mmCIF file of C-alpha atoms in Angstrom:
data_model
loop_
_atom_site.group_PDB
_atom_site.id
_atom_site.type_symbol
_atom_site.label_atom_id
_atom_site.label_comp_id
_atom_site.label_asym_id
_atom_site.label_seq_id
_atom_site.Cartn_x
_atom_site.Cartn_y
_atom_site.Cartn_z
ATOM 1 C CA UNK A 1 -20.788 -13.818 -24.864
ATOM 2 C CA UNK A 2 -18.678 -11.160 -25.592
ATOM 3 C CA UNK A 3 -21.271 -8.839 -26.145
ATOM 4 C CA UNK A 4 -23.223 -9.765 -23.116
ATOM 5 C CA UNK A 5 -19.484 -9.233 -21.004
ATOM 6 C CA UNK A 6 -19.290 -5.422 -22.371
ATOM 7 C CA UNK A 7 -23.589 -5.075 -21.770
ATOM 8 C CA UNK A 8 -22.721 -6.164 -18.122
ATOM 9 C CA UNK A 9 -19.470 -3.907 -17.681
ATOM 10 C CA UNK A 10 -21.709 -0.905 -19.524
ATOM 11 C CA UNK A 11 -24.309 -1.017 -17.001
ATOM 12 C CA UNK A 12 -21.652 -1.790 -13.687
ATOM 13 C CA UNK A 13 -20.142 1.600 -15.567
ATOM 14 C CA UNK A 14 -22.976 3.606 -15.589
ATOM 15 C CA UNK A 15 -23.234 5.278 -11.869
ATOM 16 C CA UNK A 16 -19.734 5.981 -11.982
ATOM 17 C CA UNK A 17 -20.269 7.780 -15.114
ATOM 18 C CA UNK A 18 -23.400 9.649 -14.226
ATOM 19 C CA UNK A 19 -21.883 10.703 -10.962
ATOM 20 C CA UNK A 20 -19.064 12.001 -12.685
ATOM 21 C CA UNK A 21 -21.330 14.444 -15.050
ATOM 22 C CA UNK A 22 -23.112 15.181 -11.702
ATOM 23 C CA UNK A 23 -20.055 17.040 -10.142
ATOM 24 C CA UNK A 24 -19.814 19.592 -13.011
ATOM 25 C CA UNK A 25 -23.838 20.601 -12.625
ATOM 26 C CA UNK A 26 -24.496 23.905 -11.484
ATOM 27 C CA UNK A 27 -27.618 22.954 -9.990
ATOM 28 C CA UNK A 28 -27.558 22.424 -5.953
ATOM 29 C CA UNK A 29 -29.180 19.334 -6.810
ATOM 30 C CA UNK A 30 -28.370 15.468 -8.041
ATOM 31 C CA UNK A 31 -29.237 16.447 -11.236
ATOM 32 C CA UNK A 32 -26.909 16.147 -15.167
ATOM 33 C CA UNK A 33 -25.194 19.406 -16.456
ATOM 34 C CA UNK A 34 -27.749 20.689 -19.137
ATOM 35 C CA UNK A 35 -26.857 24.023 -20.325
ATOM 36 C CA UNK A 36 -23.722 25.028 -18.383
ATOM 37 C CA UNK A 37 -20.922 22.921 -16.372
ATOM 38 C CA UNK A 38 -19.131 24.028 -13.458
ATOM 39 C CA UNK A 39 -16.441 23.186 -11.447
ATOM 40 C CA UNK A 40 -17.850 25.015 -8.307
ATOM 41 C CA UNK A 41 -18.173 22.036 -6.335
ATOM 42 C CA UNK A 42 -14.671 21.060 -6.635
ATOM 43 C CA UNK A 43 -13.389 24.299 -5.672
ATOM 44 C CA UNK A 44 -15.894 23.653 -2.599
ATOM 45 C CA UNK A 45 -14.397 20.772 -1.915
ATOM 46 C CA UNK A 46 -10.477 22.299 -1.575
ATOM 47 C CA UNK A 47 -12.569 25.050 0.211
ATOM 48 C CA UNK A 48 -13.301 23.172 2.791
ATOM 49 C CA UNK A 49 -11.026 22.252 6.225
ATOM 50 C CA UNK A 50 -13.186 19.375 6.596
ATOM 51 C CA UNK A 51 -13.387 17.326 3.105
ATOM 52 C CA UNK A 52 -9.494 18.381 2.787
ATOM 53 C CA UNK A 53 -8.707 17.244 6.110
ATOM 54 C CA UNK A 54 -10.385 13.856 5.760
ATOM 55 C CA UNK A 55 -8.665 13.712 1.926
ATOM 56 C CA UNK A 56 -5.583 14.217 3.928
ATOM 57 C CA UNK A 57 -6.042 11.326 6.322
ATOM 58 C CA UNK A 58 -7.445 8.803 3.937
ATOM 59 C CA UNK A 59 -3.972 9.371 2.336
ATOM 60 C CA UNK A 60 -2.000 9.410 5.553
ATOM 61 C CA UNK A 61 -4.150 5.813 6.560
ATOM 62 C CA UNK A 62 -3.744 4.518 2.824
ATOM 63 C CA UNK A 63 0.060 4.840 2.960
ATOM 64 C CA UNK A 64 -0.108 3.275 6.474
ATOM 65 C CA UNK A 65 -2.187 0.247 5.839
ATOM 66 C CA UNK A 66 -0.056 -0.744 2.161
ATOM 67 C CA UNK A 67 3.175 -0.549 4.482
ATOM 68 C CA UNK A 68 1.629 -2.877 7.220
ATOM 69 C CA UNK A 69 -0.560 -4.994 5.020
ATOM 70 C CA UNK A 70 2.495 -6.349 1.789
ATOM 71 C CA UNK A 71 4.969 -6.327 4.841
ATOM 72 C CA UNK A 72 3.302 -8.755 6.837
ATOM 73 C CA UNK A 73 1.646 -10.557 3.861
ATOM 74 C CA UNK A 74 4.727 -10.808 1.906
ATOM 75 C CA UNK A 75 6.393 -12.415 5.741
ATOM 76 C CA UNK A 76 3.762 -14.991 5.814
ATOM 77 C CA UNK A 77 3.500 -15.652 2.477
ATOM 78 C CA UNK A 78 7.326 -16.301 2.705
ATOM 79 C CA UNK A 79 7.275 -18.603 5.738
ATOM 80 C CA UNK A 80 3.600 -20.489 4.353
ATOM 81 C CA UNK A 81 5.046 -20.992 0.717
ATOM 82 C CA UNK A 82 8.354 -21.937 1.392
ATOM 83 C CA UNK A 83 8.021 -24.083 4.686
ATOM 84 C CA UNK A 84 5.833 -27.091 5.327
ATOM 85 C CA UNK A 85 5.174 -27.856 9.061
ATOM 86 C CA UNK A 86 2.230 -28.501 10.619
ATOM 87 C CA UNK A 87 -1.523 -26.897 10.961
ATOM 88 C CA UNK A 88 -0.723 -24.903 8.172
ATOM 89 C CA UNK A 89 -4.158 -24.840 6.334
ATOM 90 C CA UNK A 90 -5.477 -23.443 9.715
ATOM 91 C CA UNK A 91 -2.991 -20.480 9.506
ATOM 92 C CA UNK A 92 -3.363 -20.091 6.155
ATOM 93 C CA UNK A 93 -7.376 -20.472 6.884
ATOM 94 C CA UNK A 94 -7.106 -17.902 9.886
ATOM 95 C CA UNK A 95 -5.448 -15.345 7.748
ATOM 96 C CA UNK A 96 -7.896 -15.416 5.006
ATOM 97 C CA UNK A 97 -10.885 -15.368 7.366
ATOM 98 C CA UNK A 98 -11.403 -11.470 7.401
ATOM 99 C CA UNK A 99 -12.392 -11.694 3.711
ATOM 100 C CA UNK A 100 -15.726 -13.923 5.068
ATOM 101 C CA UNK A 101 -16.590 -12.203 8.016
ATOM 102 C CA UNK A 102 -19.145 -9.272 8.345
ATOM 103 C CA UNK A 103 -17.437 -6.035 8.658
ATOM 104 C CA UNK A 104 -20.000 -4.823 11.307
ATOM 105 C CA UNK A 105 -18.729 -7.871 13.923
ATOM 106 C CA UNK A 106 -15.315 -7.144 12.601
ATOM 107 C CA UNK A 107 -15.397 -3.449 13.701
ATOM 108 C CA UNK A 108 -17.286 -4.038 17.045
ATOM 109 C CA UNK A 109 -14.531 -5.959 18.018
ATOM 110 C CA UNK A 110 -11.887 -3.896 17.274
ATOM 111 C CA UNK A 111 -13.572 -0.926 18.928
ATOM 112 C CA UNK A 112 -13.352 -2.513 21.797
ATOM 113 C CA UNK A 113 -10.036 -3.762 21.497
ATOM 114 C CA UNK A 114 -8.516 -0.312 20.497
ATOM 115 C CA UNK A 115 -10.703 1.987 22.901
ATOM 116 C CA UNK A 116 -7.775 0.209 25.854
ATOM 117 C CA UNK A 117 -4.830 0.974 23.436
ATOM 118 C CA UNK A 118 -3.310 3.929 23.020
ATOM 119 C CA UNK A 119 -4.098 3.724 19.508
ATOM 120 C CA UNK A 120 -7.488 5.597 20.116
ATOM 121 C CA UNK A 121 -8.475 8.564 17.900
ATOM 122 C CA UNK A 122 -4.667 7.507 16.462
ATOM 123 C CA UNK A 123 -4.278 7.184 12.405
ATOM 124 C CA UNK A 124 -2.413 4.070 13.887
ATOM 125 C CA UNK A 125 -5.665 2.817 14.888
ATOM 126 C CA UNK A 126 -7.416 2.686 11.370
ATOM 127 C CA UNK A 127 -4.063 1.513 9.368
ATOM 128 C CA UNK A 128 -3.979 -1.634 11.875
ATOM 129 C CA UNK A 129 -7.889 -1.983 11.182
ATOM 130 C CA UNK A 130 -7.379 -1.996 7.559
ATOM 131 C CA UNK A 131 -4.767 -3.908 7.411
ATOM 132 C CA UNK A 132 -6.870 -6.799 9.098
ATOM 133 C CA UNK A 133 -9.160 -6.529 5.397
ATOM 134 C CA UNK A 134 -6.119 -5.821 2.792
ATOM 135 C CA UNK A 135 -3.533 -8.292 4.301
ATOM 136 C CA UNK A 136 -5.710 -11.377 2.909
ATOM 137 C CA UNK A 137 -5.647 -9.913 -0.217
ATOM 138 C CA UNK A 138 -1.692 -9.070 -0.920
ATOM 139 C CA UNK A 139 -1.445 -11.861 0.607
ATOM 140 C CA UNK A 140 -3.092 -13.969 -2.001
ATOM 141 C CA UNK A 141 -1.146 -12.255 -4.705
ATOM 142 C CA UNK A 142 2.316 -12.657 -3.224
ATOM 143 C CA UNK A 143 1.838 -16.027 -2.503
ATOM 144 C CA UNK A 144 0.913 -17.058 -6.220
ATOM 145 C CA UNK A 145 3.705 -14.827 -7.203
ATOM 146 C CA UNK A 146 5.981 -17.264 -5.118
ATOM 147 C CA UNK A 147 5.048 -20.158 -6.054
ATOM 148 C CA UNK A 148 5.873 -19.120 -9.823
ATOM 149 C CA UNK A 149 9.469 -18.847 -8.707
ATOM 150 C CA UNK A 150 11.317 -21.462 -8.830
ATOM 151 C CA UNK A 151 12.633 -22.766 -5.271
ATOM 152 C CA UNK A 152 16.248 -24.041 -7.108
ATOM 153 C CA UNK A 153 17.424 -20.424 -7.603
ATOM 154 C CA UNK A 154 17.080 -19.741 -4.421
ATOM 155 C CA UNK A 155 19.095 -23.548 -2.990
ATOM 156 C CA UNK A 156 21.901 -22.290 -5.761
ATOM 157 C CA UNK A 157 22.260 -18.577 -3.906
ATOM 158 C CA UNK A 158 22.300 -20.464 -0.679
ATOM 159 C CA UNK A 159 24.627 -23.284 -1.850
ATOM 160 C CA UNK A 160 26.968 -20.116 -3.948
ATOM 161 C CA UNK A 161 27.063 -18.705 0.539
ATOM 162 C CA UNK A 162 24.363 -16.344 0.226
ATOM 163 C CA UNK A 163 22.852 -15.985 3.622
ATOM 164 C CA UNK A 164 18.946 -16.252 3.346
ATOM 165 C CA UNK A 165 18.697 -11.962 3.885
ATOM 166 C CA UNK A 166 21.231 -12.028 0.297
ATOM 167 C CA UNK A 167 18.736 -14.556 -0.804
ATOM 168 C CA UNK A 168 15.688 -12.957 -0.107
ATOM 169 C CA UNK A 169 17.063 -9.738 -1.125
ATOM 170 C CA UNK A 170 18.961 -10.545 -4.466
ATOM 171 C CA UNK A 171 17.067 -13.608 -5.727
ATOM 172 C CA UNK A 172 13.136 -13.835 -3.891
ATOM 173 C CA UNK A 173 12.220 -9.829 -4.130
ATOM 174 C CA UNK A 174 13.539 -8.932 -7.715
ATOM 175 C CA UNK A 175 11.072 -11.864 -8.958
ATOM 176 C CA UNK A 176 8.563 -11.150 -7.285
ATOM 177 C CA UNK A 177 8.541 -7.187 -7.223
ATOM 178 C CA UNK A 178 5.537 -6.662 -9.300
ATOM 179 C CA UNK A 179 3.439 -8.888 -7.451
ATOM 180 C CA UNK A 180 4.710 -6.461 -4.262
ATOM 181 C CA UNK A 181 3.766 -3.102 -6.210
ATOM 182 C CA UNK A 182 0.460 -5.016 -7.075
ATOM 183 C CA UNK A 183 -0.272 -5.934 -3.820
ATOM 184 C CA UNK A 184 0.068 -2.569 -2.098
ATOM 185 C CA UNK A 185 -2.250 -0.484 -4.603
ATOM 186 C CA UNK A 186 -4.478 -3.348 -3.907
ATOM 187 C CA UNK A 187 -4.136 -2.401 -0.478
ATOM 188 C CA UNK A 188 -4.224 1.139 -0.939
ATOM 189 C CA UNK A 189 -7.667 0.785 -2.832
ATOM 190 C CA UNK A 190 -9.155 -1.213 0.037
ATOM 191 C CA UNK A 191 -7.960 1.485 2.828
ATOM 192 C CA UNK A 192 -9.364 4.093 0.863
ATOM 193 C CA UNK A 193 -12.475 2.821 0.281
ATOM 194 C CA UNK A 194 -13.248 1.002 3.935
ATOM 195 C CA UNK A 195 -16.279 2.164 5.909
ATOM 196 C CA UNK A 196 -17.346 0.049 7.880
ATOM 197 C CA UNK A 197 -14.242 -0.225 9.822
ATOM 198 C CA UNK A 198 -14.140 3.171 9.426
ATOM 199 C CA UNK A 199 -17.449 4.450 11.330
ATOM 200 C CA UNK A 200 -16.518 2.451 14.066
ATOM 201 C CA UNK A 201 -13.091 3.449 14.600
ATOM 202 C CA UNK A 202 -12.635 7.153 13.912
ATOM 203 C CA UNK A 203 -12.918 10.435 15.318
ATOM 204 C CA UNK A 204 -13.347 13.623 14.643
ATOM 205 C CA UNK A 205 -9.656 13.746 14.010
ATOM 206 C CA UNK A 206 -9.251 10.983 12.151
ATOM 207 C CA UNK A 207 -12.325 11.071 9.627
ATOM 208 C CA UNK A 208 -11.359 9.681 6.613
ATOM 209 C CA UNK A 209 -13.295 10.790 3.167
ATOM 210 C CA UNK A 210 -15.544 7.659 2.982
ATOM 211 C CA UNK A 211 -16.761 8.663 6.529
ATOM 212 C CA UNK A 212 -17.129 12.196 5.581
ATOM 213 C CA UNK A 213 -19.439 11.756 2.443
ATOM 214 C CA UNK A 214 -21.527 8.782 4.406
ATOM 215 C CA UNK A 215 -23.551 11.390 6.346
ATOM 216 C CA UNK A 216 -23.885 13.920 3.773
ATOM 217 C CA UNK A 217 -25.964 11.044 1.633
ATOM 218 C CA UNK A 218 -28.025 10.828 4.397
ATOM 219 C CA UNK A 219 -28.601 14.095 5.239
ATOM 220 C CA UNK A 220 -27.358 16.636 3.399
ATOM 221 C CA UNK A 221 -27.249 15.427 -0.697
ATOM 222 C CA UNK A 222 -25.630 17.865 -2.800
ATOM 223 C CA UNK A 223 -23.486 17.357 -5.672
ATOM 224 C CA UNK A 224 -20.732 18.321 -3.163
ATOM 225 C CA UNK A 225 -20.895 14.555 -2.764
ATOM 226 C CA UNK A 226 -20.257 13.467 -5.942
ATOM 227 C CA UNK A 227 -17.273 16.006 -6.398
ATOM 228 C CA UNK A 228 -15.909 13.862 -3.590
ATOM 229 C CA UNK A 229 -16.869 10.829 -5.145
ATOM 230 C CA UNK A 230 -15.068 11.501 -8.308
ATOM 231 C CA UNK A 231 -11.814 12.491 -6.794
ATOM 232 C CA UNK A 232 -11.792 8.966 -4.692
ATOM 233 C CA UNK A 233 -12.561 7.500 -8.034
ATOM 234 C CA UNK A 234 -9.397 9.523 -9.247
ATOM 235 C CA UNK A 235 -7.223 7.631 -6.608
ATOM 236 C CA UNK A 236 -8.995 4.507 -7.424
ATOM 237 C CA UNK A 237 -9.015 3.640 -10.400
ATOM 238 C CA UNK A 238 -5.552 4.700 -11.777
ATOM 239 C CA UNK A 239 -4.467 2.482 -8.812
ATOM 240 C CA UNK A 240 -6.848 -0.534 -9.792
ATOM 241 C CA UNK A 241 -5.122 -0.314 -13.538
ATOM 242 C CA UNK A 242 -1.653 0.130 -11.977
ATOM 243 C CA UNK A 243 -2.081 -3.337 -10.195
ATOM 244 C CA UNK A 244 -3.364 -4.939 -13.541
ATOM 245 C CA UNK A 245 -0.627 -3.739 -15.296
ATOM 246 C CA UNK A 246 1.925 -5.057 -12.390
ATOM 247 C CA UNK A 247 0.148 -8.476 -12.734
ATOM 248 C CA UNK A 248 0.043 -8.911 -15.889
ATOM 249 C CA UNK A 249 3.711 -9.763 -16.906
ATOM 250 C CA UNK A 250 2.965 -12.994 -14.256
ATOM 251 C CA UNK A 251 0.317 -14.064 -15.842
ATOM 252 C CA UNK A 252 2.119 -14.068 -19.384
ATOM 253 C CA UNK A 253 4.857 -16.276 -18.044
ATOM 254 C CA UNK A 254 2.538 -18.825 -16.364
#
């Protein structure tokens, strides 16, 4: 079984690996470095107003959505985890219902919703829309966080005076910290890597790198592409690992 997980992970590897040796070709095709490797298409890349300007706002969005998503998640995961009252499966179901829905009816929606706002052609306008996919998820992670602390630590802060801000603040978020950290590369990964949402709801102002390299595979395939590719695997995946790493200490003490 163990071989058959690492065959599996090997060949879920592979793209990512080929389109990394595809940036360095000096070919102005998708072809593999033979000969000679070159970081010409990188240099292309910071070259460029465009691909730098969209690097720039999925940054600016990504930042954005991980504030909006792990503060509201971590609010409702308070107020679901630690308080019973009732029709709470239905907001707990409600909440987790972007995960389920298509993206396309989610983003049709929304378009129409935010083309009244103000919000239009506004970074403000993406960060909300992501936050709709990521808060699900941090919120999933803070609340099993939560539930691993233990509920008499916080009566004994309250019963020692401890308003519940002192016992949110010095008792609930020390323990539950790395689940927070977790949580908002988790949501950083999702913002930078939304399309969907994304072709919808930007503009040419607001075109983040996802919706930069989507037309260029359709039209225009050069190993720019995977030069871009690699550097949002390079914000990725570090992230992804990050989030692991946060995690795992909970998982030890379970």
């Amino acid at each position: 079984m163990k071989r058959l997980a690492y065959l599996v992970l090997g060949l879920l590897l592979t793209p990512m690996a080929l389109s990394i040796l595809v940036s360095f070709t000096p070919s102005r095709y998708l072809e593999l470095p033979r000969d000679e490797w070159t970081l010409a298409w990188y240099r292309q890349f910071f070259g460029s107003p465009v691909w730098v300007q969209a690097l720039g706002n999925s940054l600016v969005i990504a930042a954005l959505t991980a504030a909006f998503s792990v503060t509201s998640a971590l609010a409702t995961a308070m107020a679901l985890v630690r308080h019973h009252f009732r029709w709470k499966a239905a907001w707990e179901g409600a909440l987790l219902l972007p995960m389920v829905l298509p993206s396309v009816a989610l983003a049709a929606g929304m378009l129409a919703v935010v083309r009244l706002t103000p919000l239009w052609g506004n970074h403000l306008s993406l960060a909300f829309a992501h936050s709709v996919l990521a808060i699900p998820v941090a919120y999933l992670v803070l609340r099993a966080s939560l539930k691993q602390v233990d509920p008499n630590l916080e009566a004994a802060a309250r019963g020692l005076g401890a308003g519940p801000w002192q016992v949110f603040r010095f008792v609930t978020l020390p323990l539950v910290i790395p689940a927070v950290l977790a949580a908002t590369l988790f949501a950083l990964v999702i913002s930078l890597n939304e399309i969907t949402l994304t072709l919808f709801l930007a503009t040419r102002y607001t075109e983040t790198l996802p919706r930069v390299i989507w037309p260029n595979l359709r039209f225009a395939i050069t190993p720019l592409v995977a030069a871009a590719s690699v550097i949002l695997l390079a914000l990725t995946l570090p992230a992804l690992v990050a989030a692991g790493w946060w995690l795992r200490p909970r998982r030890g003490n379970r």
